[in-house]
Every structure is written in structure tokens, then in C-alpha cells.
């Protein structure tokens, strides 16, 4: 029992020793992403700046009337990847969606054709037009439902439909 308690005390010492260590600080901010519904992302588009961009950021703190249009555009591109017009520009994604839909419809059609020829039995003979014509003639000869039904629409004297 003494050895068991000493082992537990050793484990507690190890755990306590590791509790004093400080973990490194991680960046948990959201990644940059241009969205129309979120105009100001959490972080700028470019995190690391070159020397020219750093000097431009210092110049930004002064009056903006001294900045040229190119410098203003460069400052905008440091903060944002795309403008609203560029974000609203139509993409070609619809082509991929339509191609995927057509591909799966074609594959489904091929499966249905394969099933029709190799899985399902052949049609019964009663589906033939000749068989159905004989059945209609038989029903007329038997005078099926002569008051309001099938035979009431046949003119027996002229031999044609009314």
C-alpha cells in the first residue's frame, strides 16, 4: 500500500509541474474572407507588410488630401482583397452545377435503360396494338355496357364510332 501511495504522489508531482508551464498564445481570429453581408472583416487582407506598404500606412495617418488615387487604392488593397463590384461579379459556378445535374440525369437514364433491357421481363402480349384492337372488337361484339358505356358510342348499323 505504501508503494501505491508513493506512485500516486509521484504522478501528482508530475501533473503539478506541468501545470506551471505557460502555453503559447495562438491566433484565434477568423481568417480573412470578403463577404457582402460583413463589410469589415476581423483582420486585414495582408498581415505582413513590405517596407513600401509600411511607409504608406504611416502616410495614411496624415491628411488624406495629400494621398494620390493610386496610394488610396493601394491602402484599400492592403485592407481588403475585393471591392463590392468585384464581389458582386457573377461567377461561373452555375456551369458546374448544371453540368453536375446533367451528368447525374444522364447516368440515371443509362441505369433505367439497362434495367429495361436486362432486368425487367418483356412486355406481355396484351400490350400490342393488334391484341388491343381484337379486344375492342370482342367488347363491341359482346355489347359491353350498351346504355352509357363503351358500346353506347359505337354505331352498329354503320360499323363506326358515333
PDB file of N, CA and C in Angstrom, residues 12-94:
ATOM      1  N   UNK A  12       1.130  12.997  -9.053  1.00  0.00           N
ATOM      2  CA  UNK A  12       0.627  14.327  -8.714  1.00  0.00           C
ATOM      3  C   UNK A  12       1.712  15.381  -8.866  1.00  0.00           C
ATOM      4  N   UNK A  13       2.939  15.024  -8.505  1.00  0.00           N
ATOM      5  CA  UNK A  13       4.048  15.973  -8.663  1.00  0.00           C
ATOM      6  C   UNK A  13       4.291  16.286 -10.132  1.00  0.00           C
ATOM      7  N   UNK A  14       4.221  15.256 -10.983  1.00  0.00           N
ATOM      8  CA  UNK A  14       4.400  15.480 -12.417  1.00  0.00           C
ATOM      9  C   UNK A  14       3.285  16.363 -12.979  1.00  0.00           C
ATOM     10  N   UNK A  15       2.065  16.102 -12.566  1.00  0.00           N
ATOM     11  CA  UNK A  15       0.951  16.916 -13.042  1.00  0.00           C
ATOM     12  C   UNK A  15       1.099  18.358 -12.582  1.00  0.00           C
ATOM     13  N   UNK A  16       1.507  18.560 -11.323  1.00  0.00           N
ATOM     14  CA  UNK A  16       1.675  19.905 -10.800  1.00  0.00           C
ATOM     15  C   UNK A  16       2.802  20.631 -11.521  1.00  0.00           C
ATOM     16  N   UNK A  17       3.860  19.903 -11.851  1.00  0.00           N
ATOM     17  CA  UNK A  17       4.992  20.505 -12.559  1.00  0.00           C
ATOM     18  C   UNK A  17       4.561  21.009 -13.946  1.00  0.00           C
ATOM     19  N   UNK A  18       3.704  20.234 -14.638  1.00  0.00           N
ATOM     20  CA  UNK A  18       3.244  20.631 -15.972  1.00  0.00           C
ATOM     21  C   UNK A  18       2.213  21.752 -15.915  1.00  0.00           C
ATOM     22  N   UNK A  19       1.556  21.922 -14.795  1.00  0.00           N
ATOM     23  CA  UNK A  19       0.561  22.986 -14.680  1.00  0.00           C
ATOM     24  C   UNK A  19       1.202  24.365 -14.640  1.00  0.00           C
ATOM     25  N   UNK A  20       2.476  24.442 -14.262  1.00  0.00           N
ATOM     26  CA  UNK A  20       3.137  25.737 -14.158  1.00  0.00           C
ATOM     27  C   UNK A  20       3.600  26.271 -15.509  1.00  0.00           C
ATOM     28  N   UNK A  21       3.629  25.411 -16.526  1.00  0.00           N
ATOM     29  CA  UNK A  21       4.065  25.854 -17.850  1.00  0.00           C
ATOM     30  C   UNK A  21       2.991  26.723 -18.491  1.00  0.00           C
ATOM     31  N   UNK A  22       3.423  27.710 -19.254  1.00  0.00           N
ATOM     32  CA  UNK A  22       2.502  28.612 -19.933  1.00  0.00           C
ATOM     33  C   UNK A  22       2.441  28.193 -21.397  1.00  0.00           C
ATOM     34  N   UNK A  23       1.240  28.040 -21.898  1.00  0.00           N
ATOM     35  CA  UNK A  23       1.113  27.650 -23.301  1.00  0.00           C
ATOM     36  C   UNK A  23       1.342  28.864 -24.186  1.00  0.00           C
ATOM     37  N   UNK A  24       1.750  28.580 -25.396  1.00  0.00           N
ATOM     38  CA  UNK A  24       1.991  29.693 -26.318  1.00  0.00           C
ATOM     39  C   UNK A  24       0.663  30.275 -26.777  1.00  0.00           C
ATOM     40  N   UNK A  25       0.688  31.537 -27.104  1.00  0.00           N
ATOM     41  CA  UNK A  25      -0.533  32.230 -27.476  1.00  0.00           C
ATOM     42  C   UNK A  25      -0.826  31.958 -28.949  1.00  0.00           C
ATOM     43  N   UNK A  26      -2.046  31.543 -29.243  1.00  0.00           N
ATOM     44  CA  UNK A  26      -2.445  31.210 -30.606  1.00  0.00           C
ATOM     45  C   UNK A  26      -3.362  32.296 -31.151  1.00  0.00           C
ATOM     46  N   UNK A  27      -3.280  32.484 -32.463  1.00  0.00           N
ATOM     47  CA  UNK A  27      -4.156  33.449 -33.127  1.00  0.00           C
ATOM     48  C   UNK A  27      -5.483  32.760 -33.408  1.00  0.00           C
ATOM     49  N   UNK A  28      -6.538  33.179 -32.741  1.00  0.00           N
ATOM     50  CA  UNK A  28      -7.838  32.532 -32.899  1.00  0.00           C
ATOM     51  C   UNK A  28      -8.825  33.410 -33.652  1.00  0.00           C
ATOM     52  N   UNK A  29      -8.328  34.467 -34.292  1.00  0.00           N
ATOM     53  CA  UNK A  29      -9.238  35.315 -35.059  1.00  0.00           C
ATOM     54  C   UNK A  29      -9.654  34.585 -36.327  1.00  0.00           C
ATOM     55  N   UNK A  30     -10.782  34.961 -36.845  1.00  0.00           N
ATOM     56  CA  UNK A  30     -11.295  34.322 -38.050  1.00  0.00           C
ATOM     57  C   UNK A  30     -10.401  34.639 -39.238  1.00  0.00           C
ATOM     58  N   UNK A  31     -10.278  33.717 -40.187  1.00  0.00           N
ATOM     59  CA  UNK A  31      -9.470  34.018 -41.372  1.00  0.00           C
ATOM     60  C   UNK A  31     -10.146  35.085 -42.226  1.00  0.00           C
ATOM     61  N   UNK A  32      -9.354  35.764 -43.050  1.00  0.00           N
ATOM     62  CA  UNK A  32      -9.900  36.831 -43.888  1.00  0.00           C
ATOM     63  C   UNK A  32     -10.790  36.224 -44.959  1.00  0.00           C
ATOM     64  N   UNK A  33     -11.949  36.853 -45.151  1.00  0.00           N
ATOM     65  CA  UNK A  33     -12.866  36.412 -46.195  1.00  0.00           C
ATOM     66  C   UNK A  33     -13.752  37.584 -46.581  1.00  0.00           C
ATOM     67  N   UNK A  34     -13.811  37.916 -47.870  1.00  0.00           N
ATOM     68  CA  UNK A  34     -14.669  39.003 -48.351  1.00  0.00           C
ATOM     69  C   UNK A  34     -16.106  38.513 -48.426  1.00  0.00           C
ATOM     70  N   UNK A  35     -17.009  39.268 -47.805  1.00  0.00           N
ATOM     71  CA  UNK A  35     -18.432  38.947 -47.848  1.00  0.00           C
ATOM     72  C   UNK A  35     -19.218  40.231 -47.993  1.00  0.00           C
ATOM     73  N   UNK A  36     -20.314  40.167 -48.733  1.00  0.00           N
ATOM     74  CA  UNK A  36     -21.163  41.341 -48.907  1.00  0.00           C
ATOM     75  C   UNK A  36     -21.899  41.697 -47.622  1.00  0.00           C
ATOM     76  N   UNK A  37     -22.264  40.701 -46.831  1.00  0.00           N
ATOM     77  CA  UNK A  37     -23.033  40.976 -45.618  1.00  0.00           C
ATOM     78  C   UNK A  37     -22.155  41.332 -44.419  1.00  0.00           C
ATOM     79  N   UNK A  38     -20.843  41.157 -44.529  1.00  0.00           N
ATOM     80  CA  UNK A  38     -19.914  41.543 -43.462  1.00  0.00           C
ATOM     81  C   UNK A  38     -18.870  42.464 -44.071  1.00  0.00           C
ATOM     82  N   UNK A  39     -19.117  43.764 -44.098  1.00  0.00           N
ATOM     83  CA  UNK A  39     -18.220  44.661 -44.827  1.00  0.00           C
ATOM     84  C   UNK A  39     -16.856  44.854 -44.171  1.00  0.00           C
ATOM     85  N   UNK A  40     -16.742  44.661 -42.863  1.00  0.00           N
ATOM     86  CA  UNK A  40     -15.462  44.866 -42.174  1.00  0.00           C
ATOM     87  C   UNK A  40     -15.014  43.562 -41.523  1.00  0.00           C
ATOM     88  N   UNK A  41     -14.129  42.809 -42.177  1.00  0.00           N
ATOM     89  CA  UNK A  41     -13.667  41.551 -41.583  1.00  0.00           C
ATOM     90  C   UNK A  41     -12.825  41.797 -40.329  1.00  0.00           C
ATOM     91  N   UNK A  42     -12.599  40.742 -39.543  1.00  0.00           N
ATOM     92  CA  UNK A  42     -11.859  40.845 -38.283  1.00  0.00           C
ATOM     93  C   UNK A  42     -10.398  41.227 -38.485  1.00  0.00           C
ATOM     94  N   UNK A  43      -9.831  40.842 -39.577  1.00  0.00           N
ATOM     95  CA  UNK A  43      -8.413  41.088 -39.803  1.00  0.00           C
ATOM     96  C   UNK A  43      -8.209  41.675 -41.190  1.00  0.00           C
ATOM     97  N   UNK A  44      -7.110  42.388 -41.418  1.00  0.00           N
ATOM     98  CA  UNK A  44      -6.851  42.933 -42.754  1.00  0.00           C
ATOM     99  C   UNK A  44      -6.454  41.821 -43.723  1.00  0.00           C
ATOM    100  N   UNK A  45      -6.562  42.127 -45.008  1.00  0.00           N
ATOM    101  CA  UNK A  45      -6.234  41.139 -46.032  1.00  0.00           C
ATOM    102  C   UNK A  45      -4.757  40.772 -45.978  1.00  0.00           C
ATOM    103  N   UNK A  46      -3.882  41.755 -45.834  1.00  0.00           N
ATOM    104  CA  UNK A  46      -2.444  41.494 -45.769  1.00  0.00           C
ATOM    105  C   UNK A  46      -1.962  41.728 -44.341  1.00  0.00           C
ATOM    106  N   UNK A  47      -1.457  40.677 -43.710  1.00  0.00           N
ATOM    107  CA  UNK A  47      -0.932  40.804 -42.349  1.00  0.00           C
ATOM    108  C   UNK A  47       0.506  41.309 -42.350  1.00  0.00           C
ATOM    109  N   UNK A  48       1.320  40.742 -43.211  1.00  0.00           N
ATOM    110  CA  UNK A  48       2.729  41.159 -43.262  1.00  0.00           C
ATOM    111  C   UNK A  48       2.891  42.200 -44.366  1.00  0.00           C
ATOM    112  N   UNK A  49       3.473  43.336 -44.017  1.00  0.00           N
ATOM    113  CA  UNK A  49       3.599  44.450 -44.956  1.00  0.00           C
ATOM    114  C   UNK A  49       5.056  44.626 -45.366  1.00  0.00           C
ATOM    115  N   UNK A  50       5.252  45.035 -46.604  1.00  0.00           N
ATOM    116  CA  UNK A  50       6.597  45.363 -47.078  1.00  0.00           C
ATOM    117  C   UNK A  50       6.977  46.758 -46.570  1.00  0.00           C
ATOM    118  N   UNK A  51       8.206  47.161 -46.842  1.00  0.00           N
ATOM    119  CA  UNK A  51       8.675  48.475 -46.374  1.00  0.00           C
ATOM    120  C   UNK A  51       7.874  49.597 -47.026  1.00  0.00           C
ATOM    121  N   UNK A  52       7.571  49.461 -48.328  1.00  0.00           N
ATOM    122  CA  UNK A  52       6.792  50.487 -49.022  1.00  0.00           C
ATOM    123  C   UNK A  52       5.379  50.575 -48.450  1.00  0.00           C
ATOM    124  N   UNK A  53       4.800  49.424 -48.131  1.00  0.00           N
ATOM    125  CA  UNK A  53       3.449  49.425 -47.575  1.00  0.00           C
ATOM    126  C   UNK A  53       3.437  50.000 -46.160  1.00  0.00           C
ATOM    127  N   UNK A  54       4.504  49.744 -45.386  1.00  0.00           N
ATOM    128  CA  UNK A  54       4.584  50.319 -44.035  1.00  0.00           C
ATOM    129  C   UNK A  54       4.698  51.843 -44.093  1.00  0.00           C
ATOM    130  N   UNK A  55       5.491  52.344 -45.045  1.00  0.00           N
ATOM    131  CA  UNK A  55       5.599  53.803 -45.181  1.00  0.00           C
ATOM    132  C   UNK A  55       4.274  54.398 -45.647  1.00  0.00           C
ATOM    133  N   UNK A  56       3.558  53.668 -46.491  1.00  0.00           N
ATOM    134  CA  UNK A  56       2.243  54.127 -46.946  1.00  0.00           C
ATOM    135  C   UNK A  56       1.252  54.149 -45.777  1.00  0.00           C
ATOM    136  N   UNK A  57       1.326  53.164 -44.879  1.00  0.00           N
ATOM    137  CA  UNK A  57       0.456  53.154 -43.703  1.00  0.00           C
ATOM    138  C   UNK A  57       0.768  54.341 -42.777  1.00  0.00           C
ATOM    139  N   UNK A  58       2.051  54.732 -42.692  1.00  0.00           N
ATOM    140  CA  UNK A  58       2.414  55.912 -41.899  1.00  0.00           C
ATOM    141  C   UNK A  58       1.875  57.182 -42.552  1.00  0.00           C
ATOM    142  N   UNK A  59       1.946  57.215 -43.891  1.00  0.00           N
ATOM    143  CA  UNK A  59       1.434  58.372 -44.629  1.00  0.00           C
ATOM    144  C   UNK A  59      -0.088  58.467 -44.501  1.00  0.00           C
ATOM    145  N   UNK A  60      -0.741  57.319 -44.294  1.00  0.00           N
ATOM    146  CA  UNK A  60      -2.197  57.267 -44.147  1.00  0.00           C
ATOM    147  C   UNK A  60      -2.655  58.032 -42.907  1.00  0.00           C
ATOM    148  N   UNK A  61      -1.817  58.084 -41.885  1.00  0.00           N
ATOM    149  CA  UNK A  61      -2.188  58.752 -40.636  1.00  0.00           C
ATOM    150  C   UNK A  61      -2.270  60.266 -40.790  1.00  0.00           C
ATOM    151  N   UNK A  62      -1.679  60.786 -41.854  1.00  0.00           N
ATOM    152  CA  UNK A  62      -1.743  62.220 -42.119  1.00  0.00           C
ATOM    153  C   UNK A  62      -3.010  62.579 -42.876  1.00  0.00           C
ATOM    154  N   UNK A  63      -3.057  63.769 -43.465  1.00  0.00           N
ATOM    155  CA  UNK A  63      -4.253  64.176 -44.229  1.00  0.00           C
ATOM    156  C   UNK A  63      -4.383  63.361 -45.525  1.00  0.00           C
ATOM    157  N   UNK A  64      -5.595  62.930 -45.796  1.00  0.00           N
ATOM    158  CA  UNK A  64      -5.839  62.098 -46.972  1.00  0.00           C
ATOM    159  C   UNK A  64      -5.819  62.917 -48.265  1.00  0.00           C
ATOM    160  N   UNK A  65      -5.896  64.208 -48.172  1.00  0.00           N
ATOM    161  CA  UNK A  65      -5.837  65.031 -49.386  1.00  0.00           C
ATOM    162  C   UNK A  65      -4.453  64.980 -50.010  1.00  0.00           C
ATOM    163  N   UNK A  66      -3.445  64.646 -49.220  1.00  0.00           N
ATOM    164  CA  UNK A  66      -2.085  64.555 -49.770  1.00  0.00           C
ATOM    165  C   UNK A  66      -1.837  63.214 -50.455  1.00  0.00           C
ATOM    166  N   UNK A  67      -2.750  62.255 -50.309  1.00  0.00           N
ATOM    167  CA  UNK A  67      -2.591  60.937 -50.938  1.00  0.00           C
ATOM    168  C   UNK A  67      -3.121  60.966 -52.366  1.00  0.00           C
ATOM    169  N   UNK A  68      -2.414  60.296 -53.259  1.00  0.00           N
ATOM    170  CA  UNK A  68      -2.897  60.182 -54.643  1.00  0.00           C
ATOM    171  C   UNK A  68      -3.928  59.049 -54.714  1.00  0.00           C
ATOM    172  N   UNK A  69      -4.612  58.963 -55.844  1.00  0.00           N
ATOM    173  CA  UNK A  69      -5.610  57.903 -56.016  1.00  0.00           C
ATOM    174  C   UNK A  69      -4.962  56.525 -55.990  1.00  0.00           C
ATOM    175  N   UNK A  70      -3.746  56.404 -56.552  1.00  0.00           N
ATOM    176  CA  UNK A  70      -3.048  55.121 -56.551  1.00  0.00           C
ATOM    177  C   UNK A  70      -2.694  54.700 -55.124  1.00  0.00           C
ATOM    178  N   UNK A  71      -2.290  55.681 -54.307  1.00  0.00           N
ATOM    179  CA  UNK A  71      -1.957  55.369 -52.917  1.00  0.00           C
ATOM    180  C   UNK A  71      -3.210  54.974 -52.130  1.00  0.00           C
ATOM    181  N   UNK A  72      -4.319  55.643 -52.396  1.00  0.00           N
ATOM    182  CA  UNK A  72      -5.574  55.280 -51.728  1.00  0.00           C
ATOM    183  C   UNK A  72      -6.003  53.868 -52.127  1.00  0.00           C
ATOM    184  N   UNK A  73      -5.832  53.560 -53.411  1.00  0.00           N
ATOM    185  CA  UNK A  73      -6.168  52.219 -53.884  1.00  0.00           C
ATOM    186  C   UNK A  73      -5.245  51.177 -53.258  1.00  0.00           C
ATOM    187  N   UNK A  74      -3.956  51.494 -53.138  1.00  0.00           N
ATOM    188  CA  UNK A  74      -3.015  50.566 -52.504  1.00  0.00           C
ATOM    189  C   UNK A  74      -3.377  50.352 -51.033  1.00  0.00           C
ATOM    190  N   UNK A  75      -3.779  51.416 -50.334  1.00  0.00           N
ATOM    191  CA  UNK A  75      -4.213  51.275 -48.945  1.00  0.00           C
ATOM    192  C   UNK A  75      -5.474  50.413 -48.844  1.00  0.00           C
ATOM    193  N   UNK A  76      -6.388  50.584 -49.791  1.00  0.00           N
ATOM    194  CA  UNK A  76      -7.605  49.773 -49.797  1.00  0.00           C
ATOM    195  C   UNK A  76      -7.254  48.305 -50.005  1.00  0.00           C
ATOM    196  N   UNK A  77      -6.311  48.039 -50.919  1.00  0.00           N
ATOM    197  CA  UNK A  77      -5.931  46.658 -51.217  1.00  0.00           C
ATOM    198  C   UNK A  77      -5.152  46.017 -50.067  1.00  0.00           C
ATOM    199  N   UNK A  78      -4.555  46.817 -49.201  1.00  0.00           N
ATOM    200  CA  UNK A  78      -3.914  46.251 -48.012  1.00  0.00           C
ATOM    201  C   UNK A  78      -4.988  45.732 -47.056  1.00  0.00           C
ATOM    202  N   UNK A  79      -6.083  46.468 -46.942  1.00  0.00           N
ATOM    203  CA  UNK A  79      -7.146  46.092 -46.004  1.00  0.00           C
ATOM    204  C   UNK A  79      -8.122  45.067 -46.585  1.00  0.00           C
ATOM    205  N   UNK A  80      -8.430  45.191 -47.884  1.00  0.00           N
ATOM    206  CA  UNK A  80      -9.463  44.357 -48.490  1.00  0.00           C
ATOM    207  C   UNK A  80      -8.936  43.727 -49.769  1.00  0.00           C
ATOM    208  N   UNK A  81      -9.417  42.518 -50.057  1.00  0.00           N
ATOM    209  CA  UNK A  81      -8.994  41.828 -51.278  1.00  0.00           C
ATOM    210  C   UNK A  81      -9.803  42.302 -52.480  1.00  0.00           C
ATOM    211  N   UNK A  82     -11.124  42.425 -52.309  1.00  0.00           N
ATOM    212  CA  UNK A  82     -12.001  42.773 -53.426  1.00  0.00           C
ATOM    213  C   UNK A  82     -12.894  43.955 -53.055  1.00  0.00           C
ATOM    214  N   UNK A  83     -13.316  44.682 -54.102  1.00  0.00           N
ATOM    215  CA  UNK A  83     -14.299  45.741 -53.909  1.00  0.00           C
ATOM    216  C   UNK A  83     -15.693  45.114 -53.970  1.00  0.00           C
ATOM    217  N   UNK A  84     -16.720  45.925 -53.663  1.00  0.00           N
ATOM    218  CA  UNK A  84     -18.083  45.405 -53.746  1.00  0.00           C
ATOM    219  C   UNK A  84     -18.434  45.004 -55.175  1.00  0.00           C
ATOM    220  N   UNK A  85     -17.984  45.786 -56.146  1.00  0.00           N
ATOM    221  CA  UNK A  85     -18.273  45.442 -57.544  1.00  0.00           C
ATOM    222  C   UNK A  85     -17.628  44.110 -57.913  1.00  0.00           C
ATOM    223  N   UNK A  86     -16.413  43.871 -57.433  1.00  0.00           N
ATOM    224  CA  UNK A  86     -15.747  42.602 -57.729  1.00  0.00           C
ATOM    225  C   UNK A  86     -16.421  41.436 -57.011  1.00  0.00           C
ATOM    226  N   UNK A  87     -16.937  41.683 -55.800  1.00  0.00           N
ATOM    227  CA  UNK A  87     -17.634  40.613 -55.076  1.00  0.00           C
ATOM    228  C   UNK A  87     -18.968  40.273 -55.733  1.00  0.00           C
ATOM    229  N   UNK A  88     -19.640  41.286 -56.315  1.00  0.00           N
ATOM    230  CA  UNK A  88     -20.944  41.057 -56.945  1.00  0.00           C
ATOM    231  C   UNK A  88     -20.828  40.491 -58.354  1.00  0.00           C
ATOM    232  N   UNK A  89     -19.619  40.471 -58.892  1.00  0.00           N
ATOM    233  CA  UNK A  89     -19.404  39.958 -60.243  1.00  0.00           C
ATOM    234  C   UNK A  89     -19.865  38.498 -60.312  1.00  0.00           C
ATOM    235  N   UNK A  90     -20.610  38.135 -61.360  1.00  0.00           N
ATOM    236  CA  UNK A  90     -21.093  36.752 -61.448  1.00  0.00           C
ATOM    237  C   UNK A  90     -19.933  35.778 -61.653  1.00  0.00           C
ATOM    238  N   UNK A  91     -20.067  34.635 -61.034  1.00  0.00           N
ATOM    239  CA  UNK A  91     -19.051  33.597 -61.168  1.00  0.00           C
ATOM    240  C   UNK A  91     -19.539  32.546 -62.158  1.00  0.00           C
ATOM    241  N   UNK A  92     -18.679  31.660 -62.540  1.00  0.00           N
ATOM    242  CA  UNK A  92     -19.053  30.582 -63.457  1.00  0.00           C
ATOM    243  C   UNK A  92     -19.499  29.332 -62.726  1.00  0.00           C
ATOM    244  N   UNK A  93     -19.875  29.463 -61.460  1.00  0.00           N
ATOM    245  CA  UNK A  93     -20.253  28.297 -60.665  1.00  0.00           C
ATOM    246  C   UNK A  93     -21.518  27.628 -61.197  1.00  0.00           C
ATOM    247  N   UNK A  94     -22.413  28.396 -61.805  1.00  0.00           N
ATOM    248  CA  UNK A  94     -23.654  27.821 -62.312  1.00  0.00           C
ATOM    249  C   UNK A  94     -23.368  26.780 -63.389  1.00  0.00           C
TER     250      UNK A  94
END
